[in-house]
Amino acid sequence: MKSKSKKKKIVVSIWDNKRFVVGFTLLMVFIVLGFIISNFSPYDPRSWGTVPEELPPSLKHPLGTTSLGRDVFWFLAEGIKNSLMIGLVAAIVGGAVGVTVGITAGFSGGVIDRILMAITDTFIAVPSLPILILLAFLFKGRASIMVLGLIISIFSWAWPARQVRAMALSLRERDYISMAFFSGEKPYKILFFEIFPHVIPWTIANFINAILVAIGQEATLAVLGLSALEEATLGTGIYWAMQYQAIFRGLWWWIASPVVAMIILFVSLFLTSKGLQEHLASRRS
Amino acid sequence: MQSSGKLLELKNVSKIFKIGGLILGTELRAVDNVSLSIDSEKPVIVSIVGESGSGKTTLARMILRLIEPSEGQILLNNRDITQLKKADELLEYRKIVQPIFQNPFAAFNNLRRVSSYLYDTAYSICGAKSKEEANKMIAEVLEAVGLSFEKVVGRYPKQFSGGELQRVSVARALMPRPKLLIADEPVSMVDASIRMNIMNLFKTLKDDYNVSCLYITHDLSTAYYVSDFIAIMFRGNIIEYGPSDLVLTQPLHPYTELLMSSIPRVDKKWQEDIKLSGIEVKEYESTGCKFALRCPYTKDICKKSRPKVIKTNDGREVMCFKYEGKKYEEE
Amino acid sequence: MAEKLLEINHAQIYYATLAGYVKAVDNVNFDINEGEIVGLAGESGCGKSTLIKSIYGFIKYPMKAISGEINLLTNGNKLNMLFVEKEELRKVRWKYISYVPQASLHVLNPVTRIKKQFLESVKREHNVKEKEAMDEVKEYLKSLGLPPDVLDSFPHQLSGGMQQRVIIAMATFLKPRIVLADEPTTALDVVVQRGILQMLRDIQKELKNSLIIVSHDMGVHYQITHKIVIMYAGKIAEIGPTDEIFNNPYHPYTRLLINSLPRIGDREQRSGIEGSPPNLLNPPEGCRFNPRCPSKMKICEEKIPEMVEISKGHFVACHLFQKNGKRVKEDAE
Ligand SMILES: Nc1ncnc2c1ncn2[C@@H]1O[C@H](COP(=O)(O)OP(=O)(O)O)[C@@H](O)[C@H]1O
Ligand SMILES: Nc1ncnc2c1ncn2[C@@H]1O[C@H](COP(=O)(O)OP(=O)(O)O)[C@@H](O)[C@H]1O
Ligand code: SF4
Ligand SMILES: [Mg+2]
Ligand SMILES: [Mg+2]
């Protein structure tokens, strides 16, 4: 024991992790673009005919304009904001429900565990896309950003719930949890001070992943015309470009902008999450 | 046998683990039909001795309510512990039963001060009303285990040696003045040279604080030193039980004999060589006596059917065909 | 007289830490002869593993050989294991000296079959064909009472005791002159422990080599060793023939170690040793045992006791004994 405590603690900074630095920097660009710059749009990016149609990129319209008379840049900025919002809502709701269900199932065991896991497994097993399509269909493309996020979160809690339950099961076996119980520590305190610290690193990584998946799902729905078509999102950006055959008509800036933005956003989220996971793993050992 | 006057009573307790998948998996009877009791009249130390994998920890975890028995009942003061659900019942339970874990460094959270557990216990379990009262309780138990308040309070687990930290966990367990300590291999992680200090502590607790103790170990010498009764476990069964003097000086069961002869004593050297087996898995699955494959006295019947528990007239119980129908009466 | 296989002279092996040197092995001297089973005893943190690793030439940062020599004597050659070339080490390992590390249950590679691991360790020196080597290995395992089908298993399929027996078989297969075993049975059950100790002893009898066995359990030493080295806080407290150590322990530490053991059939009140071994970053002045010693005198805090020979082969380093072997005062019990 003595020799262990004497081992030098090497302080590893998260900024030494290249993946994280690259991913996070890119992500910050998106966040600034979506949440700050988008507010300075000279016109409502959603309304039609505010700018001349089908102009290629220029100084005035950095990413060109569309056949609908929208400015691609400002539409994209607004779209990034909304897509991130959908991702956040789905990740927060899904994560919170997932962690709660997982911890409850893992720690109560018995019947409660079995019922909760049966439900969870159902949600994992059924293919999510057809059901999402069905649900979105009910809104006929008129869902608000918030509602879209909630619809997507219906499927984003199940996997985290399983994972957290597995963690809870192994934590439950740990002596220091039993020790806390026999010391009369209140259950909520055990939860917050003994268990959460172990689940949090994983939760953060999972949270970013959930954002990524939700943004992707929204885009899928949008391409099918089932998303919030009135709103600007990365998905609806692609939808309108496809509706007006932007590719065949040589309006490459219209279709390329949301697609490239989406790819870069995915990569940045992926790198951030991966880097974080690596960092937390190295810190734990 | 009437069931009053028992602090703890295990009635035909089994724990079955499913291992492997749902379909192809098998069952493992980690604890197999165990009955055992501790009187409430006079405090006693009962040792459970067995090799690793014999089911000792599983048994302890069932008594501590950390897992539920698959079969049988565990009674504490005549109440089934699996029925305790309400907060006040659980509080009451923790005032009577307290655990001591094998590895003190795994039992205390590294990031918390050791004393925070002592304060928690003082406030939540012992009902301390003020800081002064809690301090007084803590100082008292720490003194009982030979540590000083100043030396313990405010420090983190890593600042203690294994022996010291284990003493802190004994002190904490002692705070509610429990009737029963469940100590699962409490000294296997500390040096042989300081084991006796902790063993003596259990004796003191019994004599001065009326605390009974279930001492789980694979070390027969310390078990002999502290305990009044000994239960020898083998592959989930208690194969011999009785007063420790008798069990360890005139063992009945052939496995107890083997255990005894394997202790590295410092007064008598080993004579003939023993044989080790490579057949551990088979022993669990055997429908006969689980020791039959290694036993020097094996008869045909040993391999075919499971021996019953035979009570002897000197107050022992043994599970072996050698004694069936012999000079000992069967119950 | 039996041939000397190993001589340790003034060995100093420290650990470099930010706070300074941890003096884990400090001026240790003793010899090991052919045919001897030597026990190394003492509480954890006293430097036993450090010494064993150094004998094997396994010195890796932050561990540092400061001075002295640990000479491996092979066919008239001297090889100082404290300051040795990698190439030289490669030549003597497995063949002249082999090592069963502490916590050796993590030694076997979990994803490789035993067979492959065995052959790798064996073929390193032997220029034999795989098939022949395999037959030899099987034969050897059989002679040790191990079922040959362990060779086809992965480590996790074997019990802890079986893994340990396989490791010992690997370490002794090439008939080394010195076998080092660091706590080979700690964490195993008594029955398995006895089997493994007997196996080590039988191999030693067969090869007529020397075995150095580390344990903090005095019972283990009593059962199989010929000679015991008691270490305390990086120094040797007492060395002597096993029976001598148990019948006439001279050093207060040895006495306490022996008396702290419970015995079946004797319920007499016993106590462990109070306190714990010192931090070797700043060991106590004088005799390193003085803070815990019941017989402590004034000189004990001032002067490091020298090793004196009390009877043939029985040495002790304690101020209770003068150069001529006379006792200064009786032990406080
Ligand atoms: N949660 C579990 N799931 C499956 N098997 C288990 C579990 N816990 C213990 N076991 C098995 O039960 C047997 C008894 O284990 P244990 O009670 O820990 O024994 P001991 O404490 O005597 O070493 C072992 O074979 C072990 O592998
Ligand atoms: N890597 C290390 N760095 C610093 N100190 C160490 C290291 N390894 C061991 N030590 C110290 O060296 C001393 C001897 O350790 P060790 O040889 O492992 O003792 P033993 O085997 O007798 O338990 C101990 O005080 C320990 O704290
Ligand atoms: S030298 Fe002194 S302190 Fe050291 S062991 Fe001997 S009597 Fe005790
Ligand atoms: Mg156990
Ligand atoms: Mg060691």
mmCIF file of N, CA and C in Angstrom, chain A residues 91-194:
data_model
loop_
_atom_site.group_PDB
_atom_site.id
_atom_site.type_symbol
_atom_site.label_atom_id
_atom_site.label_comp_id
_atom_site.label_asym_id
_atom_site.label_seq_id
_atom_site.Cartn_x
_atom_site.Cartn_y
_atom_site.Cartn_z
ATOM 1 N N ALA A 91 -30.560 14.418 -26.073
ATOM 2 C CA ALA A 91 -29.508 13.857 -25.219
ATOM 3 C C ALA A 91 -29.824 14.085 -23.741
ATOM 4 N N ILE A 92 -30.352 15.270 -23.421
ATOM 5 C CA ILE A 92 -30.658 15.553 -22.011
ATOM 6 C C ILE A 92 -31.796 14.658 -21.537
ATOM 7 N N VAL A 93 -32.888 14.651 -22.296
ATOM 8 C CA VAL A 93 -34.033 13.842 -21.874
ATOM 9 C C VAL A 93 -33.655 12.368 -21.866
ATOM 10 N N GLY A 94 -33.066 11.905 -22.987
ATOM 11 C CA GLY A 94 -32.698 10.498 -23.069
ATOM 12 C C GLY A 94 -31.698 10.114 -21.988
ATOM 13 N N GLY A 95 -30.695 10.966 -21.776
ATOM 14 C CA GLY A 95 -29.672 10.672 -20.769
ATOM 15 C C GLY A 95 -30.270 10.624 -19.376
ATOM 16 N N ALA A 96 -31.101 11.612 -19.050
ATOM 17 C CA ALA A 96 -31.679 11.670 -17.706
ATOM 18 C C ALA A 96 -32.564 10.456 -17.464
ATOM 19 N N VAL A 97 -33.430 10.172 -18.436
ATOM 20 C CA VAL A 97 -34.304 9.005 -18.267
ATOM 21 C C VAL A 97 -33.464 7.741 -18.194
ATOM 22 N N GLY A 98 -32.483 7.632 -19.083
ATOM 23 C CA GLY A 98 -31.654 6.435 -19.123
ATOM 24 C C GLY A 98 -30.914 6.200 -17.814
ATOM 25 N N VAL A 99 -30.273 7.249 -17.295
ATOM 26 C CA VAL A 99 -29.516 7.092 -16.046
ATOM 27 C C VAL A 99 -30.464 6.737 -14.902
ATOM 28 N N THR A 100 -31.608 7.399 -14.861
ATOM 29 C CA THR A 100 -32.555 7.113 -13.778
ATOM 30 C C THR A 100 -33.044 5.665 -13.853
ATOM 31 N N VAL A 101 -33.477 5.271 -15.044
ATOM 32 C CA VAL A 101 -33.975 3.904 -15.203
ATOM 33 C C VAL A 101 -32.872 2.897 -14.878
ATOM 34 N N GLY A 102 -31.676 3.143 -15.401
ATOM 35 C CA GLY A 102 -30.571 2.206 -15.206
ATOM 36 C C GLY A 102 -30.221 2.051 -13.731
ATOM 37 N N ILE A 103 -30.101 3.174 -13.028
ATOM 38 C CA ILE A 103 -29.728 3.094 -11.618
ATOM 39 C C ILE A 103 -30.844 2.456 -10.805
ATOM 40 N N THR A 104 -32.088 2.837 -11.109
ATOM 41 C CA THR A 104 -33.205 2.240 -10.372
ATOM 42 C C THR A 104 -33.218 0.724 -10.573
ATOM 43 N N ALA A 105 -33.101 0.307 -11.821
ATOM 44 C CA ALA A 105 -33.158 -1.122 -12.112
ATOM 45 C C ALA A 105 -31.999 -1.843 -11.428
ATOM 46 N N GLY A 106 -30.804 -1.280 -11.579
ATOM 47 C CA GLY A 106 -29.622 -1.940 -11.038
ATOM 48 C C GLY A 106 -29.668 -2.061 -9.528
ATOM 49 N N PHE A 107 -30.156 -1.034 -8.872
ATOM 50 C CA PHE A 107 -30.100 -1.063 -7.412
ATOM 51 C C PHE A 107 -31.306 -1.693 -6.755
ATOM 52 N N SER A 108 -32.479 -1.647 -7.411
ATOM 53 C CA SER A 108 -33.619 -2.265 -6.734
ATOM 54 C C SER A 108 -33.665 -3.758 -7.020
ATOM 55 N N GLY A 109 -33.215 -4.174 -8.189
ATOM 56 C CA GLY A 109 -33.211 -5.599 -8.492
ATOM 57 C C GLY A 109 -34.626 -6.164 -8.514
ATOM 58 N N GLY A 110 -34.707 -7.478 -8.492
ATOM 59 C CA GLY A 110 -36.005 -8.143 -8.385
ATOM 60 C C GLY A 110 -36.969 -7.792 -9.502
ATOM 61 N N VAL A 111 -38.240 -7.660 -9.110
ATOM 62 C CA VAL A 111 -39.302 -7.460 -10.093
ATOM 63 C C VAL A 111 -39.109 -6.146 -10.845
ATOM 64 N N ILE A 112 -38.823 -5.083 -10.085
ATOM 65 C CA ILE A 112 -38.663 -3.766 -10.714
ATOM 66 C C ILE A 112 -37.614 -3.837 -11.811
ATOM 67 N N ASP A 113 -36.504 -4.483 -11.483
ATOM 68 C CA ASP A 113 -35.425 -4.620 -12.455
ATOM 69 C C ASP A 113 -35.917 -5.338 -13.706
ATOM 70 N N ARG A 114 -36.618 -6.425 -13.474
ATOM 71 C CA ARG A 114 -37.037 -7.221 -14.618
ATOM 72 C C ARG A 114 -38.006 -6.450 -15.514
ATOM 73 N N ILE A 115 -38.954 -5.745 -14.895
ATOM 74 C CA ILE A 115 -39.926 -4.984 -15.687
ATOM 75 C C ILE A 115 -39.206 -3.887 -16.464
ATOM 76 N N LEU A 116 -38.387 -3.116 -15.765
ATOM 77 C CA LEU A 116 -37.698 -2.010 -16.431
ATOM 78 C C LEU A 116 -36.826 -2.511 -17.579
ATOM 79 N N MET A 117 -36.168 -3.624 -17.350
ATOM 80 C CA MET A 117 -35.275 -4.107 -18.397
ATOM 81 C C MET A 117 -36.044 -4.686 -19.576
ATOM 82 N N ALA A 118 -37.207 -5.261 -19.289
ATOM 83 C CA ALA A 118 -38.025 -5.766 -20.391
ATOM 84 C C ALA A 118 -38.415 -4.592 -21.296
ATOM 85 N N ILE A 119 -38.844 -3.487 -20.672
ATOM 86 C CA ILE A 119 -39.222 -2.307 -21.462
ATOM 87 C C ILE A 119 -38.006 -1.795 -22.230
ATOM 88 N N THR A 120 -36.896 -1.665 -21.513
ATOM 89 C CA THR A 120 -35.687 -1.152 -22.144
ATOM 90 C C THR A 120 -35.298 -1.992 -23.357
ATOM 91 N N ASP A 121 -35.306 -3.303 -23.148
ATOM 92 C CA ASP A 121 -34.888 -4.182 -24.236
ATOM 93 C C ASP A 121 -35.818 -4.063 -25.436
ATOM 94 N N THR A 122 -37.095 -3.847 -25.150
ATOM 95 C CA THR A 122 -38.029 -3.653 -26.256
ATOM 96 C C THR A 122 -37.612 -2.441 -27.077
ATOM 97 N N PHE A 123 -37.295 -1.361 -26.364
ATOM 98 C CA PHE A 123 -36.921 -0.140 -27.079
ATOM 99 C C PHE A 123 -35.598 -0.304 -27.831
ATOM 100 N N ILE A 124 -34.742 -1.166 -27.296
ATOM 101 C CA ILE A 124 -33.481 -1.388 -28.016
ATOM 102 C C ILE A 124 -33.743 -2.260 -29.234
ATOM 103 N N ALA A 125 -34.626 -3.225 -29.059
ATOM 104 C CA ALA A 125 -34.812 -4.223 -30.112
ATOM 105 C C ALA A 125 -35.611 -3.703 -31.304
ATOM 106 N N VAL A 126 -36.697 -2.922 -31.042
ATOM 107 C CA VAL A 126 -37.489 -2.486 -32.193
ATOM 108 C C VAL A 126 -36.674 -1.527 -33.036
ATOM 109 N N PRO A 127 -36.800 -1.619 -34.358
ATOM 110 C CA PRO A 127 -36.091 -0.680 -35.221
ATOM 111 C C PRO A 127 -36.671 0.716 -35.021
ATOM 112 N N SER A 128 -35.806 1.673 -34.720
ATOM 113 C CA SER A 128 -36.317 2.981 -34.325
ATOM 114 C C SER A 128 -36.835 3.792 -35.510
ATOM 115 N N LEU A 129 -36.203 3.629 -36.674
ATOM 116 C CA LEU A 129 -36.536 4.534 -37.777
ATOM 117 C C LEU A 129 -38.005 4.461 -38.214
ATOM 118 N N PRO A 130 -38.551 3.261 -38.492
ATOM 119 C CA PRO A 130 -39.961 3.210 -38.922
ATOM 120 C C PRO A 130 -40.882 3.879 -37.915
ATOM 121 N N ILE A 131 -40.604 3.676 -36.632
ATOM 122 C CA ILE A 131 -41.497 4.250 -35.619
ATOM 123 C C ILE A 131 -41.336 5.761 -35.565
ATOM 124 N N LEU A 132 -40.099 6.216 -35.695
ATOM 125 C CA LEU A 132 -39.877 7.660 -35.735
ATOM 126 C C LEU A 132 -40.633 8.257 -36.925
ATOM 127 N N ILE A 133 -40.558 7.560 -38.049
ATOM 128 C CA ILE A 133 -41.224 8.052 -39.240
ATOM 129 C C ILE A 133 -42.727 8.150 -38.991
ATOM 130 N N LEU A 134 -43.240 7.096 -38.339
ATOM 131 C CA LEU A 134 -44.664 7.061 -38.035
ATOM 132 C C LEU A 134 -45.055 8.241 -37.149
ATOM 133 N N LEU A 135 -44.264 8.426 -36.090
ATOM 134 C CA LEU A 135 -44.579 9.503 -35.147
ATOM 135 C C LEU A 135 -44.491 10.863 -35.830
ATOM 136 N N ALA A 136 -43.399 11.034 -36.588
ATOM 137 C CA ALA A 136 -43.203 12.315 -37.251
ATOM 138 C C ALA A 136 -44.334 12.566 -38.247
ATOM 139 N N PHE A 137 -44.797 11.495 -38.823
ATOM 140 C CA PHE A 137 -45.860 11.592 -39.804
ATOM 141 C C PHE A 137 -47.110 12.222 -39.183
ATOM 142 N N LEU A 138 -47.342 11.871 -37.909
ATOM 143 C CA LEU A 138 -48.501 12.424 -37.212
ATOM 144 C C LEU A 138 -48.452 13.944 -37.189
ATOM 145 N N PHE A 139 -47.232 14.488 -37.204
ATOM 146 C CA PHE A 139 -47.105 15.946 -37.139
ATOM 147 C C PHE A 139 -47.057 16.577 -38.531
ATOM 148 N N LYS A 140 -47.065 15.727 -39.536
ATOM 149 C CA LYS A 140 -47.103 16.197 -40.921
ATOM 150 C C LYS A 140 -46.076 17.293 -41.205
ATOM 151 N N GLY A 141 -44.867 17.066 -40.723
ATOM 152 C CA GLY A 141 -43.822 18.031 -41.026
ATOM 153 C C GLY A 141 -44.000 19.373 -40.339
ATOM 154 N N ARG A 142 -44.882 19.431 -39.332
ATOM 155 C CA ARG A 142 -45.094 20.720 -38.677
ATOM 156 C C ARG A 142 -44.628 20.726 -37.229
ATOM 157 N N ALA A 143 -43.886 19.699 -36.836
ATOM 158 C CA ALA A 143 -43.437 19.637 -35.449
ATOM 159 C C ALA A 143 -42.495 20.798 -35.153
ATOM 160 N N SER A 144 -42.494 21.253 -33.882
ATOM 161 C CA SER A 144 -41.529 22.288 -33.521
ATOM 162 C C SER A 144 -40.204 21.611 -33.175
ATOM 163 N N ILE A 145 -39.167 22.429 -33.075
ATOM 164 C CA ILE A 145 -37.842 21.901 -32.749
ATOM 165 C C ILE A 145 -37.884 21.094 -31.453
ATOM 166 N N MET A 146 -38.537 21.649 -30.440
ATOM 167 C CA MET A 146 -38.649 21.009 -29.136
ATOM 168 C C MET A 146 -39.297 19.625 -29.272
ATOM 169 N N VAL A 147 -40.445 19.596 -29.961
ATOM 170 C CA VAL A 147 -41.184 18.350 -30.112
ATOM 171 C C VAL A 147 -40.344 17.318 -30.856
ATOM 172 N N LEU A 148 -39.624 17.769 -31.883
ATOM 173 C CA LEU A 148 -38.760 16.849 -32.613
ATOM 174 C C LEU A 148 -37.725 16.222 -31.692
ATOM 175 N N GLY A 149 -37.129 17.075 -30.863
ATOM 176 C CA GLY A 149 -36.132 16.576 -29.908
ATOM 177 C C GLY A 149 -36.751 15.521 -29.009
ATOM 178 N N LEU A 150 -37.962 15.783 -28.545
ATOM 179 C CA LEU A 150 -38.620 14.841 -27.638
ATOM 180 C C LEU A 150 -38.942 13.519 -28.352
ATOM 181 N N ILE A 151 -39.418 13.636 -29.581
ATOM 182 C CA ILE A 151 -39.742 12.417 -30.333
ATOM 183 C C ILE A 151 -38.491 11.546 -30.474
ATOM 184 N N ILE A 152 -37.387 12.210 -30.823
ATOM 185 C CA ILE A 152 -36.158 11.434 -31.013
ATOM 186 C C ILE A 152 -35.686 10.822 -29.703
ATOM 187 N N SER A 153 -35.930 11.543 -28.593
ATOM 188 C CA SER A 153 -35.425 11.031 -27.307
ATOM 189 C C SER A 153 -36.153 9.773 -26.858
ATOM 190 N N ILE A 154 -37.314 9.488 -27.484
ATOM 191 C CA ILE A 154 -38.030 8.260 -27.120
ATOM 192 C C ILE A 154 -37.123 7.046 -27.288
ATOM 193 N N PHE A 155 -36.209 7.148 -28.243
ATOM 194 C CA PHE A 155 -35.333 6.004 -28.466
ATOM 195 C C PHE A 155 -33.915 6.220 -27.940
ATOM 196 N N SER A 156 -33.649 7.386 -27.399
ATOM 197 C CA SER A 156 -32.255 7.617 -27.021
ATOM 198 C C SER A 156 -31.970 7.282 -25.556
ATOM 199 N N TRP A 157 -32.994 6.844 -24.807
ATOM 200 C CA TRP A 157 -32.714 6.557 -23.396
ATOM 201 C C TRP A 157 -32.388 5.089 -23.150
ATOM 202 N N ALA A 158 -32.827 4.203 -24.066
ATOM 203 C CA ALA A 158 -32.807 2.778 -23.747
ATOM 204 C C ALA A 158 -31.390 2.228 -23.622
ATOM 205 N N TRP A 159 -30.555 2.590 -24.578
ATOM 206 C CA TRP A 159 -29.184 2.075 -24.537
ATOM 207 C C TRP A 159 -28.439 2.567 -23.299
ATOM 208 N N PRO A 160 -28.485 3.903 -23.020
ATOM 209 C CA PRO A 160 -27.859 4.350 -21.772
ATOM 210 C C PRO A 160 -28.420 3.631 -20.547
ATOM 211 N N ALA A 161 -29.714 3.350 -20.538
ATOM 212 C CA ALA A 161 -30.286 2.677 -19.370
ATOM 213 C C ALA A 161 -29.627 1.316 -19.151
ATOM 214 N N ARG A 162 -29.432 0.590 -20.224
ATOM 215 C CA ARG A 162 -28.788 -0.733 -20.112
ATOM 216 C C ARG A 162 -27.367 -0.605 -19.560
ATOM 217 N N GLN A 163 -26.653 0.343 -20.160
ATOM 218 C CA GLN A 163 -25.258 0.525 -19.746
ATOM 219 C C GLN A 163 -25.156 0.936 -18.280
ATOM 220 N N VAL A 164 -25.994 1.883 -17.890
ATOM 221 C CA VAL A 164 -25.925 2.362 -16.512
ATOM 222 C C VAL A 164 -26.328 1.246 -15.554
ATOM 223 N N ARG A 165 -27.297 0.441 -15.951
ATOM 224 C CA ARG A 165 -27.692 -0.661 -15.081
ATOM 225 C C ARG A 165 -26.510 -1.611 -14.864
ATOM 226 N N ALA A 166 -25.807 -1.919 -15.947
ATOM 227 C CA ALA A 166 -24.659 -2.813 -15.812
ATOM 228 C C ALA A 166 -23.649 -2.219 -14.836
ATOM 229 N N MET A 167 -23.451 -0.896 -14.965
ATOM 230 C CA MET A 167 -22.504 -0.249 -14.051
ATOM 231 C C MET A 167 -23.011 -0.303 -12.617
ATOM 232 N N ALA A 168 -24.304 -0.041 -12.473
ATOM 233 C CA ALA A 168 -24.889 -0.051 -11.125
ATOM 234 C C ALA A 168 -24.756 -1.436 -10.506
ATOM 235 N N LEU A 169 -24.957 -2.463 -11.321
ATOM 236 C CA LEU A 169 -24.846 -3.820 -10.792
ATOM 237 C C LEU A 169 -23.446 -4.088 -10.270
ATOM 238 N N SER A 170 -22.444 -3.635 -11.018
ATOM 239 C CA SER A 170 -21.090 -3.915 -10.545
ATOM 240 C C SER A 170 -20.738 -3.024 -9.363
ATOM 241 N N LEU A 171 -21.272 -1.794 -9.364
ATOM 242 C CA LEU A 171 -20.988 -0.911 -8.230
ATOM 243 C C LEU A 171 -21.628 -1.452 -6.953
ATOM 244 N N ARG A 172 -22.808 -2.055 -7.129
ATOM 245 C CA ARG A 172 -23.537 -2.550 -5.977
ATOM 246 C C ARG A 172 -22.723 -3.585 -5.217
ATOM 247 N N GLU A 173 -21.856 -4.279 -5.956
ATOM 248 C CA GLU A 173 -21.041 -5.307 -5.331
ATOM 249 C C GLU A 173 -19.879 -4.734 -4.540
ATOM 250 N N ARG A 174 -19.577 -3.453 -4.776
ATOM 251 C CA ARG A 174 -18.386 -2.879 -4.142
ATOM 252 C C ARG A 174 -18.585 -2.720 -2.641
ATOM 253 N N ASP A 175 -17.527 -3.036 -1.934
ATOM 254 C CA ASP A 175 -17.606 -2.961 -0.484
ATOM 255 C C ASP A 175 -17.881 -1.557 0.013
ATOM 256 N N TYR A 176 -17.336 -0.542 -0.676
ATOM 257 C CA TYR A 176 -17.510 0.795 -0.090
ATOM 258 C C TYR A 176 -18.939 1.297 -0.189
ATOM 259 N N ILE A 177 -19.711 0.718 -1.121
ATOM 260 C CA ILE A 177 -21.129 1.068 -1.181
ATOM 261 C C ILE A 177 -21.848 0.443 0.015
ATOM 262 N N SER A 178 -21.542 -0.827 0.275
ATOM 263 C CA SER A 178 -22.142 -1.482 1.436
ATOM 264 C C SER A 178 -21.745 -0.758 2.709
ATOM 265 N N MET A 179 -20.481 -0.366 2.754
ATOM 266 C CA MET A 179 -19.976 0.334 3.935
ATOM 267 C C MET A 179 -20.756 1.620 4.155
ATOM 268 N N ALA A 180 -21.016 2.351 3.080
ATOM 269 C CA ALA A 180 -21.775 3.597 3.204
ATOM 270 C C ALA A 180 -23.178 3.302 3.721
ATOM 271 N N PHE A 181 -23.782 2.234 3.226
ATOM 272 C CA PHE A 181 -25.120 1.887 3.687
ATOM 273 C C PHE A 181 -25.103 1.561 5.178
ATOM 274 N N PHE A 182 -24.135 0.753 5.597
ATOM 275 C CA PHE A 182 -24.090 0.368 7.005
ATOM 276 C C PHE A 182 -23.652 1.524 7.905
ATOM 277 N N SER A 183 -23.114 2.584 7.307
ATOM 278 C CA SER A 183 -22.805 3.772 8.105
ATOM 279 C C SER A 183 -24.024 4.681 8.170
ATOM 280 N N GLY A 184 -25.121 4.250 7.573
ATOM 281 C CA GLY A 184 -26.344 5.024 7.660
ATOM 282 C C GLY A 184 -26.399 6.179 6.691
ATOM 283 N N GLU A 185 -25.547 6.148 5.686
ATOM 284 C CA GLU A 185 -25.605 7.228 4.723
ATOM 285 C C GLU A 185 -26.934 7.167 3.976
ATOM 286 N N LYS A 186 -27.533 8.333 3.750
ATOM 287 C CA LYS A 186 -28.847 8.373 3.093
ATOM 288 C C LYS A 186 -28.715 7.889 1.651
ATOM 289 N N PRO A 187 -29.728 7.179 1.172
ATOM 290 C CA PRO A 187 -29.651 6.639 -0.192
ATOM 291 C C PRO A 187 -29.311 7.692 -1.243
ATOM 292 N N TYR A 188 -29.916 8.892 -1.118
ATOM 293 C CA TYR A 188 -29.635 9.886 -2.156
ATOM 294 C C TYR A 188 -28.185 10.323 -2.095
ATOM 295 N N LYS A 189 -27.614 10.310 -0.885
ATOM 296 C CA LYS A 189 -26.202 10.687 -0.754
ATOM 297 C C LYS A 189 -25.297 9.611 -1.347
ATOM 298 N N ILE A 190 -25.674 8.371 -1.111
ATOM 299 C CA ILE A 190 -24.894 7.280 -1.712
ATOM 300 C C ILE A 190 -24.922 7.439 -3.224
ATOM 301 N N LEU A 191 -26.106 7.754 -3.716
ATOM 302 C CA LEU A 191 -26.273 7.932 -5.147
ATOM 303 C C LEU A 191 -25.376 9.048 -5.672
ATOM 304 N N PHE A 192 -25.441 10.196 -5.002
ATOM 305 C CA PHE A 192 -24.732 11.362 -5.517
ATOM 306 C C PHE A 192 -23.232 11.308 -5.266
ATOM 307 N N PHE A 193 -22.840 10.817 -4.097
ATOM 308 C CA PHE A 193 -21.423 10.920 -3.753
ATOM 309 C C PHE A 193 -20.632 9.645 -3.998
ATOM 310 N N GLU A 194 -21.311 8.500 -4.009
ATOM 311 C CA GLU A 194 -20.554 7.259 -4.178
ATOM 312 C C GLU A 194 -20.731 6.686 -5.589
#
